[in-house]
PDB file of C-alpha atoms in Angstrom:
ATOM      1  CA  MET A   1     -41.491  -8.904  34.365  1.00  0.00           C
ATOM      2  CA  LYS A   2     -38.173  -7.143  35.111  1.00  0.00           C
ATOM      3  CA  LEU A   3     -36.397  -9.426  32.645  1.00  0.00           C
ATOM      4  CA  PHE A   4     -38.960  -8.549  29.970  1.00  0.00           C
ATOM      5  CA  ARG A   5     -38.413  -4.829  30.574  1.00  0.00           C
ATOM      6  CA  ARG A   6     -34.660  -5.243  30.359  1.00  0.00           C
ATOM      7  CA  ILE A   7     -34.933  -7.141  27.083  1.00  0.00           C
ATOM      8  CA  THR A   8     -37.312  -4.511  25.685  1.00  0.00           C
ATOM      9  CA  ALA A   9     -34.963  -1.694  26.711  1.00  0.00           C
ATOM     10  CA  LEU A  10     -32.006  -3.487  25.152  1.00  0.00           C
ATOM     11  CA  LEU A  11     -33.853  -3.988  21.862  1.00  0.00           C
ATOM     12  CA  LEU A  12     -34.877  -0.331  21.825  1.00  0.00           C
ATOM     13  CA  ALA A  13     -31.276   0.726  22.395  1.00  0.00           C
ATOM     14  CA  LEU A  14     -30.109  -1.467  19.527  1.00  0.00           C
ATOM     15  CA  VAL A  15     -32.731   0.041  17.207  1.00  0.00           C
ATOM     16  CA  LEU A  16     -31.634   3.576  18.131  1.00  0.00           C
ATOM     17  CA  LEU A  17     -27.964   2.639  17.634  1.00  0.00           C
ATOM     18  CA  CYS A  18     -28.645   1.191  14.195  1.00  0.00           C
ATOM     19  CA  SER A  19     -30.660   4.275  13.225  1.00  0.00           C
ATOM     20  CA  ALA A  20     -27.845   6.550  14.308  1.00  0.00           C
ATOM     21  CA  ALA A  21     -25.289   4.495  12.379  1.00  0.00           C
ATOM     22  CA  SER A  22     -27.475   4.613   9.251  1.00  0.00           C
ATOM     23  CA  ALA A  23     -27.885   8.360   9.552  1.00  0.00           C
ATOM     24  CA  LEU A  24     -24.132   8.816   9.959  1.00  0.00           C
ATOM     25  CA  ALA A  25     -23.420   6.637   6.927  1.00  0.00           C
ATOM     26  CA  ALA A  26     -25.943   8.602   4.873  1.00  0.00           C
ATOM     27  CA  LYS A  27     -24.353  11.856   5.999  1.00  0.00           C
ATOM     28  CA  LYS A  28     -20.889  10.637   4.963  1.00  0.00           C
ATOM     29  CA  LYS A  29     -22.236   9.439   1.640  1.00  0.00           C
ATOM     30  CA  ALA A  30     -23.828  12.806   1.009  1.00  0.00           C
ATOM     31  CA  LYS A  31     -20.437  14.497   1.420  1.00  0.00           C
ATOM     32  CA  ALA A  32     -18.783  12.373  -1.266  1.00  0.00           C
ATOM     33  CA  THR A  33     -17.424  14.402  -4.160  1.00  0.00           C
ATOM     34  CA  ALA A  34     -16.930  13.434  -7.768  1.00  0.00           C
ATOM     35  CA  THR A  35     -13.459  12.502  -8.982  1.00  0.00           C
ATOM     36  CA  PRO A  36     -11.853  15.718 -10.244  1.00  0.00           C
ATOM     37  CA  PRO A  37     -10.823  15.794 -13.920  1.00  0.00           C
ATOM     38  CA  PRO A  38      -7.089  15.459 -14.663  1.00  0.00           C
ATOM     39  CA  LEU A  39      -5.178  18.736 -14.822  1.00  0.00           C
ATOM     40  CA  GLU A  40      -4.424  20.193 -18.224  1.00  0.00           C
ATOM     41  CA  ILE A  41      -0.688  20.874 -18.373  1.00  0.00           C
ATOM     42  CA  THR A  42       1.866  21.541 -21.075  1.00  0.00           C
ATOM     43  CA  GLU A  43       1.942  18.664 -23.542  1.00  0.00           C
ATOM     44  CA  ASP A  44       5.653  18.937 -24.205  1.00  0.00           C
ATOM     45  CA  PRO A  45       8.164  17.487 -21.730  1.00  0.00           C
ATOM     46  CA  VAL A  46       9.872  20.184 -19.647  1.00  0.00           C
ATOM     47  CA  ASP A  47      12.749  20.142 -17.191  1.00  0.00           C
ATOM     48  CA  PRO A  48      11.630  19.436 -13.612  1.00  0.00           C
ATOM     49  CA  PRO A  49      12.594  21.633 -10.637  1.00  0.00           C
ATOM     50  CA  GLU A  50      15.910  20.959  -8.922  1.00  0.00           C
ATOM     51  CA  GLN A  51      14.386  18.990  -6.041  1.00  0.00           C
ATOM     52  CA  ILE A  52      12.559  16.669  -8.433  1.00  0.00           C
ATOM     53  CA  GLN A  53      15.731  16.142 -10.461  1.00  0.00           C
ATOM     54  CA  ARG A  54      17.514  15.222  -7.234  1.00  0.00           C
ATOM     55  CA  LEU A  55      14.702  12.715  -6.577  1.00  0.00           C
ATOM     56  CA  LEU A  56      15.214  11.211 -10.037  1.00  0.00           C
ATOM     57  CA  ASP A  57      18.946  10.931  -9.430  1.00  0.00           C
ATOM     58  CA  ILE A  58      18.161   8.901  -6.294  1.00  0.00           C
ATOM     59  CA  VAL A  59      15.716   6.712  -8.223  1.00  0.00           C
ATOM     60  CA  TYR A  60      18.299   6.083 -10.945  1.00  0.00           C
ATOM     61  CA  ASN A  61      20.993   5.255  -8.392  1.00  0.00           C
ATOM     62  CA  GLU A  62      18.730   2.670  -6.725  1.00  0.00           C
ATOM     63  CA  TRP A  63      18.047   1.090 -10.108  1.00  0.00           C
ATOM     64  CA  LYS A  64      21.758   0.803 -10.827  1.00  0.00           C
ATOM     65  CA  THR A  65      22.663  -0.348  -7.292  1.00  0.00           C
ATOM     66  CA  VAL A  66      20.009  -3.072  -7.041  1.00  0.00           C
ATOM     67  CA  ASN A  67      21.148  -4.330 -10.453  1.00  0.00           C
ATOM     68  CA  GLY A  68      18.295  -6.777 -10.899  1.00  0.00           C
ATOM     69  CA  LYS A  69      18.793  -8.597  -7.580  1.00  0.00           C
ATOM     70  CA  ASP A  70      15.766 -10.170  -5.878  1.00  0.00           C
ATOM     71  CA  GLN A  71      14.869  -8.014  -2.863  1.00  0.00           C
ATOM     72  CA  GLY A  72      13.186 -10.732  -0.791  1.00  0.00           C
ATOM     73  CA  LYS A  73      10.035 -10.360   1.290  1.00  0.00           C
ATOM     74  CA  LYS A  74      11.405  -7.462   3.345  1.00  0.00           C
ATOM     75  CA  ASN A  75      13.856  -4.822   2.201  1.00  0.00           C
ATOM     76  CA  LYS A  76      14.899  -1.230   2.853  1.00  0.00           C
ATOM     77  CA  TYR A  77      12.031   0.055   0.737  1.00  0.00           C
ATOM     78  CA  THR A  78       9.526  -1.422   3.197  1.00  0.00           C
ATOM     79  CA  THR A  79      11.104  -0.803   6.588  1.00  0.00           C
ATOM     80  CA  TRP A  80      10.341   2.950   6.606  1.00  0.00           C
ATOM     81  CA  TYR A  81       6.723   1.947   7.263  1.00  0.00           C
ATOM     82  CA  ASN A  82       7.085  -1.102   9.528  1.00  0.00           C
ATOM     83  CA  ASP A  83       9.406  -3.988  10.283  1.00  0.00           C
ATOM     84  CA  TYR A  84       7.238  -6.747   8.817  1.00  0.00           C
ATOM     85  CA  PRO A  85       7.751  -8.713   5.589  1.00  0.00           C
ATOM     86  CA  TRP A  86       5.485  -7.299   2.874  1.00  0.00           C
ATOM     87  CA  GLY A  87       5.929 -10.252   0.568  1.00  0.00           C
ATOM     88  CA  LYS A  88       7.409 -10.369  -2.912  1.00  0.00           C
ATOM     89  CA  ASN A  89       6.234  -7.944  -5.608  1.00  0.00           C
ATOM     90  CA  ARG A  90       4.187  -5.892  -3.115  1.00  0.00           C
ATOM     91  CA  TRP A  91       6.365  -2.885  -2.390  1.00  0.00           C
ATOM     92  CA  CYS A  92       5.982  -0.634  -5.457  1.00  0.00           C
ATOM     93  CA  ALA A  93       4.461   2.247  -3.464  1.00  0.00           C
ATOM     94  CA  GLY A  94       6.959   1.614  -0.673  1.00  0.00           C
ATOM     95  CA  PHE A  95       9.764   2.149  -3.178  1.00  0.00           C
ATOM     96  CA  VAL A  96       8.204   5.402  -4.419  1.00  0.00           C
ATOM     97  CA  THR A  97       7.796   6.800  -0.916  1.00  0.00           C
ATOM     98  CA  TRP A  98      11.269   5.650   0.191  1.00  0.00           C
ATOM     99  CA  CYS A  99      12.805   7.619  -2.685  1.00  0.00           C
ATOM    100  CA  MET A 100      10.646  10.632  -1.811  1.00  0.00           C
ATOM    101  CA  LEU A 101      11.859  10.459   1.784  1.00  0.00           C
ATOM    102  CA  GLU A 102      15.481  10.241   0.663  1.00  0.00           C
ATOM    103  CA  ALA A 103      14.979  13.351  -1.491  1.00  0.00           C
ATOM    104  CA  GLU A 104      13.334  15.126   1.473  1.00  0.00           C
ATOM    105  CA  ILE A 105      10.146  15.819  -0.479  1.00  0.00           C
ATOM    106  CA  PRO A 106       7.441  17.300   1.828  1.00  0.00           C
ATOM    107  CA  GLN A 107       4.713  14.712   2.375  1.00  0.00           C
ATOM    108  CA  ALA A 108       1.992  13.370   4.641  1.00  0.00           C
ATOM    109  CA  PHE A 109      -0.093  10.216   4.998  1.00  0.00           C
ATOM    110  CA  GLU A 110      -3.439   9.987   3.201  1.00  0.00           C
ATOM    111  CA  ASP A 111      -5.553  10.664   6.311  1.00  0.00           C
ATOM    112  CA  GLU A 112      -3.696  13.950   6.893  1.00  0.00           C
ATOM    113  CA  VAL A 113      -3.939  14.941   3.231  1.00  0.00           C
ATOM    114  CA  MET A 114      -7.697  14.289   3.224  1.00  0.00           C
ATOM    115  CA  LYS A 115      -8.081  16.896   5.980  1.00  0.00           C
ATOM    116  CA  LEU A 116      -6.677  19.577   3.694  1.00  0.00           C
ATOM    117  CA  GLU A 117      -8.943  21.819   1.671  1.00  0.00           C
ATOM    118  CA  GLU A 118      -9.853  19.981  -1.529  1.00  0.00           C
ATOM    119  CA  GLY A 119      -7.682  20.981  -4.453  1.00  0.00           C
ATOM    120  CA  VAL A 120      -4.941  22.430  -2.263  1.00  0.00           C
ATOM    121  CA  ALA A 121      -1.441  21.121  -1.492  1.00  0.00           C
ATOM    122  CA  PRO A 122       0.640  22.573   1.373  1.00  0.00           C
ATOM    123  CA  GLU A 123       3.748  22.918  -0.830  1.00  0.00           C
ATOM    124  CA  PRO A 124       4.384  23.316  -4.586  1.00  0.00           C
ATOM    125  CA  ILE A 125       6.296  20.001  -4.397  1.00  0.00           C
ATOM    126  CA  TYR A 126       4.361  17.488  -2.317  1.00  0.00           C
ATOM    127  CA  HIS A 127       3.803  13.727  -2.019  1.00  0.00           C
ATOM    128  CA  VAL A 128       1.178  11.473  -0.445  1.00  0.00           C
ATOM    129  CA  LYS A 129       3.157   9.180   1.844  1.00  0.00           C
ATOM    130  CA  ALA A 130       1.854   5.657   1.258  1.00  0.00           C
ATOM    131  CA  SER A 131       2.795   2.001   1.348  1.00  0.00           C
ATOM    132  CA  LYS A 132       0.339   0.940  -1.374  1.00  0.00           C
ATOM    133  CA  PRO A 133      -1.339   2.479  -4.431  1.00  0.00           C
ATOM    134  CA  THR A 134      -4.824   2.318  -2.910  1.00  0.00           C
ATOM    135  CA  THR A 135      -3.830   4.862  -0.247  1.00  0.00           C
ATOM    136  CA  MET A 136      -1.541   6.946  -2.449  1.00  0.00           C
ATOM    137  CA  VAL A 137      -3.979   7.666  -5.285  1.00  0.00           C
ATOM    138  CA  PRO A 138      -6.935   9.065  -3.243  1.00  0.00           C
ATOM    139  CA  GLY A 139      -4.658  11.665  -1.643  1.00  0.00           C
ATOM    140  CA  TYR A 140      -3.458  12.907  -5.025  1.00  0.00           C
ATOM    141  CA  LEU A 141      -7.043  12.976  -6.279  1.00  0.00           C
ATOM    142  CA  HIS A 142      -8.053  15.032  -3.245  1.00  0.00           C
ATOM    143  CA  MET A 143      -5.330  17.583  -4.039  1.00  0.00           C
ATOM    144  CA  HIS A 144      -6.413  17.556  -7.721  1.00  0.00           C
ATOM    145  CA  ARG A 145      -2.923  16.434  -8.668  1.00  0.00           C
ATOM    146  CA  THR A 146      -3.507  13.963 -11.488  1.00  0.00           C
ATOM    147  CA  SER A 147      -2.840  14.302 -15.196  1.00  0.00           C
ATOM    148  CA  GLU A 148      -3.126  12.364 -18.435  1.00  0.00           C
ATOM    149  CA  ILE A 149       0.116  13.943 -19.657  1.00  0.00           C
ATOM    150  CA  PRO A 150       3.436  12.534 -18.348  1.00  0.00           C
ATOM    151  CA  GLN A 151       6.367  14.607 -17.114  1.00  0.00           C
ATOM    152  CA  LYS A 152       9.683  13.670 -15.534  1.00  0.00           C
ATOM    153  CA  GLY A 153       9.230  12.999 -11.834  1.00  0.00           C
ATOM    154  CA  PHE A 154       5.517  12.187 -12.098  1.00  0.00           C
ATOM    155  CA  ILE A 155       4.296   8.883 -10.657  1.00  0.00           C
ATOM    156  CA  VAL A 156       2.828   6.573 -13.275  1.00  0.00           C
ATOM    157  CA  GLN A 157      -0.160   4.709 -11.855  1.00  0.00           C
ATOM    158  CA  TYR A 158      -1.271   1.543 -13.644  1.00  0.00           C
ATOM    159  CA  GLY A 159      -4.492  -0.380 -13.804  1.00  0.00           C
ATOM    160  CA  GLN A 160      -4.837  -4.019 -14.781  1.00  0.00           C
ATOM    161  CA  LYS A 161      -8.086  -5.590 -15.931  1.00  0.00           C
ATOM    162  CA  ASN A 162     -10.704  -4.629 -13.313  1.00  0.00           C
ATOM    163  CA  ASN A 163      -8.206  -3.273 -10.759  1.00  0.00           C
ATOM    164  CA  ARG A 164      -7.605   0.444 -11.353  1.00  0.00           C
ATOM    165  CA  TYR A 165      -4.917   0.704  -8.649  1.00  0.00           C
ATOM    166  CA  THR A 166      -2.544  -2.130  -9.524  1.00  0.00           C
ATOM    167  CA  HIS A 167       0.903  -0.581  -9.456  1.00  0.00           C
ATOM    168  CA  VAL A 168       2.953   2.641  -9.301  1.00  0.00           C
ATOM    169  CA  GLY A 169       6.408   3.689 -10.481  1.00  0.00           C
ATOM    170  CA  PHE A 170       8.417   6.762 -11.482  1.00  0.00           C
ATOM    171  CA  VAL A 171       8.469   8.467 -14.853  1.00  0.00           C
ATOM    172  CA  TYR A 172      12.251   8.808 -15.020  1.00  0.00           C
ATOM    173  CA  ASP A 173      12.287  10.293 -18.498  1.00  0.00           C
ATOM    174  CA  VAL A 174       9.818  11.061 -21.288  1.00  0.00           C
ATOM    175  CA  THR A 175      10.009  12.149 -24.919  1.00  0.00           C
ATOM    176  CA  ARG A 176       7.205  13.078 -27.266  1.00  0.00           C
ATOM    177  CA  ASN A 177       6.922  11.124 -30.498  1.00  0.00           C
ATOM    178  CA  ALA A 178       6.067  12.709 -33.839  1.00  0.00           C
ATOM    179  CA  ASP A 179       2.554  11.221 -33.754  1.00  0.00           C
ATOM    180  CA  GLY A 180       1.737  12.864 -30.388  1.00  0.00           C
ATOM    181  CA  THR A 181       2.298   9.755 -28.282  1.00  0.00           C
ATOM    182  CA  TYR A 182       4.940   9.604 -25.545  1.00  0.00           C
ATOM    183  CA  ARG A 183       7.866   7.310 -24.999  1.00  0.00           C
ATOM    184  CA  LEU A 184       8.109   6.639 -21.284  1.00  0.00           C
ATOM    185  CA  TYR A 185      11.190   5.506 -19.398  1.00  0.00           C
ATOM    186  CA  CYS A 186       9.817   4.313 -16.075  1.00  0.00           C
ATOM    187  CA  ILE A 187      11.770   3.002 -13.091  1.00  0.00           C
ATOM    188  CA  GLU A 188       9.613   0.796 -10.886  1.00  0.00           C
ATOM    189  CA  GLY A 189      10.077  -1.216  -7.733  1.00  0.00           C
ATOM    190  CA  ALA A 190       8.581  -4.636  -6.982  1.00  0.00           C
ATOM    191  CA  THR A 191       8.354  -5.825 -10.580  1.00  0.00           C
ATOM    192  CA  MET A 192       9.949  -9.281 -10.669  1.00  0.00           C
ATOM    193  CA  ASN A 193      10.710  -8.350  -7.038  1.00  0.00           C
ATOM    194  CA  THR A 194      13.482  -5.999  -8.066  1.00  0.00           C
ATOM    195  CA  VAL A 195      13.899  -2.482  -9.504  1.00  0.00           C
ATOM    196  CA  ARG A 196      13.508  -2.354 -13.298  1.00  0.00           C
ATOM    197  CA  MET A 197      13.257   0.163 -16.097  1.00  0.00           C
ATOM    198  CA  TYR A 198      10.354  -0.211 -18.528  1.00  0.00           C
ATOM    199  CA  VAL A 199      10.290   1.594 -21.867  1.00  0.00           C
ATOM    200  CA  TYR A 200       7.058   1.740 -23.864  1.00  0.00           C
ATOM    201  CA  ASP A 201       4.832   4.124 -25.819  1.00  0.00           C
ATOM    202  CA  TYR A 202       1.810   5.770 -24.213  1.00  0.00           C
ATOM    203  CA  ASN A 203      -1.125   7.357 -26.044  1.00  0.00           C
ATOM    204  CA  PRO A 204      -3.191   9.793 -23.934  1.00  0.00           C
ATOM    205  CA  ASN A 205      -5.741  10.019 -26.749  1.00  0.00           C
ATOM    206  CA  ALA A 206      -6.340   6.295 -27.136  1.00  0.00           C
ATOM    207  CA  GLU A 207      -9.952   5.458 -27.968  1.00  0.00           C
ATOM    208  CA  LYS A 208     -10.032   3.237 -24.897  1.00  0.00           C
ATOM    209  CA  ARG A 209      -7.881   3.929 -21.848  1.00  0.00           C
ATOM    210  CA  GLU A 210      -7.361   0.174 -21.451  1.00  0.00           C
ATOM    211  CA  LYS A 211      -5.427   0.242 -24.755  1.00  0.00           C
ATOM    212  CA  ASN A 212      -3.190   3.262 -24.179  1.00  0.00           C
ATOM    213  CA  ILE A 213       0.109   1.319 -23.932  1.00  0.00           C
ATOM    214  CA  SER A 214       1.994  -0.112 -26.894  1.00  0.00           C
ATOM    215  CA  LEU A 215       5.383  -1.676 -27.574  1.00  0.00           C
ATOM    216  CA  VAL A 216       8.283   0.368 -28.885  1.00  0.00           C
ATOM    217  CA  PRO A 217       8.750  -0.617 -32.560  1.00  0.00           C
ATOM    218  CA  GLN A 218      11.464  -3.227 -32.947  1.00  0.00           C
ATOM    219  CA  GLU A 219      13.566  -1.033 -35.231  1.00  0.00           C
ATOM    220  CA  GLU A 220      13.648   1.728 -32.585  1.00  0.00           C
ATOM    221  CA  ARG A 221      14.943  -0.447 -29.759  1.00  0.00           C
ATOM    222  CA  THR A 222      18.538   0.351 -28.895  1.00  0.00           C
ATOM    223  CA  GLU A 223      18.997  -1.376 -25.525  1.00  0.00           C
ATOM    224  CA  THR A 224      19.501  -5.035 -24.652  1.00  0.00           C
ATOM    225  CA  GLU A 225      16.822  -6.764 -22.564  1.00  0.00           C
ATOM    226  CA  SER A 226      17.982  -7.787 -19.073  1.00  0.00           C
ATOM    227  CA  LYS A 227      16.811  -8.239 -15.488  1.00  0.00           C
ATOM    228  CA  THR A 228      17.089  -4.482 -15.068  1.00  0.00           C
ATOM    229  CA  PHE A 229      15.713  -3.260 -18.410  1.00  0.00           C
ATOM    230  CA  THR A 230      12.866  -4.309 -20.686  1.00  0.00           C
ATOM    231  CA  TYR A 231      10.606  -3.107 -23.491  1.00  0.00           C
ATOM    232  CA  LYS A 232       8.083  -5.800 -22.566  1.00  0.00           C
ATOM    233  CA  ARG A 233       5.618  -6.449 -19.722  1.00  0.00           C
ATOM    234  CA  HIS A 234       3.495  -3.287 -19.798  1.00  0.00           C
ATOM    235  CA  GLY A 235       3.544  -3.078 -23.557  1.00  0.00           C
ATOM    236  CA  SER A 236       3.119  -6.775 -24.290  1.00  0.00           C
ATOM    237  CA  ASP A 237       0.625  -7.656 -21.523  1.00  0.00           C
ATOM    238  CA  LYS A 238      -2.692  -6.330 -22.858  1.00  0.00           C
ATOM    239  CA  SER A 239      -4.263  -6.292 -19.393  1.00  0.00           C
ATOM    240  CA  TRP A 240      -2.056  -3.364 -18.289  1.00  0.00           C
ATOM    241  CA  TYR A 241      -2.840   0.297 -18.947  1.00  0.00           C
ATOM    242  CA  VAL A 242      -1.891   3.715 -17.590  1.00  0.00           C
ATOM    243  CA  ASN A 243      -4.717   4.819 -15.324  1.00  0.00           C
ATOM    244  CA  THR A 244      -3.311   8.273 -14.522  1.00  0.00           C
ATOM    245  CA  PHE A 245      -0.179  10.181 -13.564  1.00  0.00           C
ATOM    246  CA  LEU A 246       0.201  11.472 -10.001  1.00  0.00           C
ATOM    247  CA  MET A 247       1.837  14.882  -9.774  1.00  0.00           C
ATOM    248  CA  PRO A 248       4.322  15.673  -6.982  1.00  0.00           C
ATOM    249  CA  TRP A 249       4.910  18.930  -8.874  1.00  0.00           C
ATOM    250  CA  ILE A 250       2.935  21.059 -11.336  1.00  0.00           C
ATOM    251  CA  PRO A 251       4.888  22.372 -14.336  1.00  0.00           C
ATOM    252  CA  GLU A 252       2.960  25.658 -14.571  1.00  0.00           C
ATOM    253  CA  GLU A 253       3.992  26.541 -11.026  1.00  0.00           C
ATOM    254  CA  GLU A 254       7.700  26.333 -11.735  1.00  0.00           C
TER     255      GLU A 254
END
């Protein structure tokens, strides 16, 4: 009889625990907010603030210093987070955050950023400290710091096929073409397991976002393809597209 009562009490406790967990999950779900629309900013490229230009100088120096060399499974762009091998081609966000740290950009991890009031950043120049795109992007979304228009010093965030958070890199430079598209000069870590510059054309008004990248016309190419520089990959691989731009700074505030 005592055993029966114990079993009954245990089952009742499990039912109550499951009910509480369901209620908590429902409560969390109810608090979910819609993804904020990208910010509308000036469509013409403008000069970034001094601190962002210093960041870009660091990014450029890393590109030149690495010089197309394979960075292995663990490198200096990963050790700021932990001392474990990340594996090849898996440290794009690590590279972005390492450069941000070197430039002394104010930043915090995603969990700290998510505690901030939605749509607010602690500093005019601010970064979501992250080791992978899937933790970097939500923080920028929470601060309402995304845009469809590129600017120097923004973080270009790519999607590929059904994965919206495939890869991140820096917009090192940008010019606006006569037809309203943009020519992007992006420096990115972990592509071919090195640091490379990609140059391609981006159309923010493409009929389908999945088709917003195109190759630079052959007659307009002035640089030689190498391990450090290419017009291909993002423009020639039709599965890649620009998902959004993450904004460490907002042009209107400067």
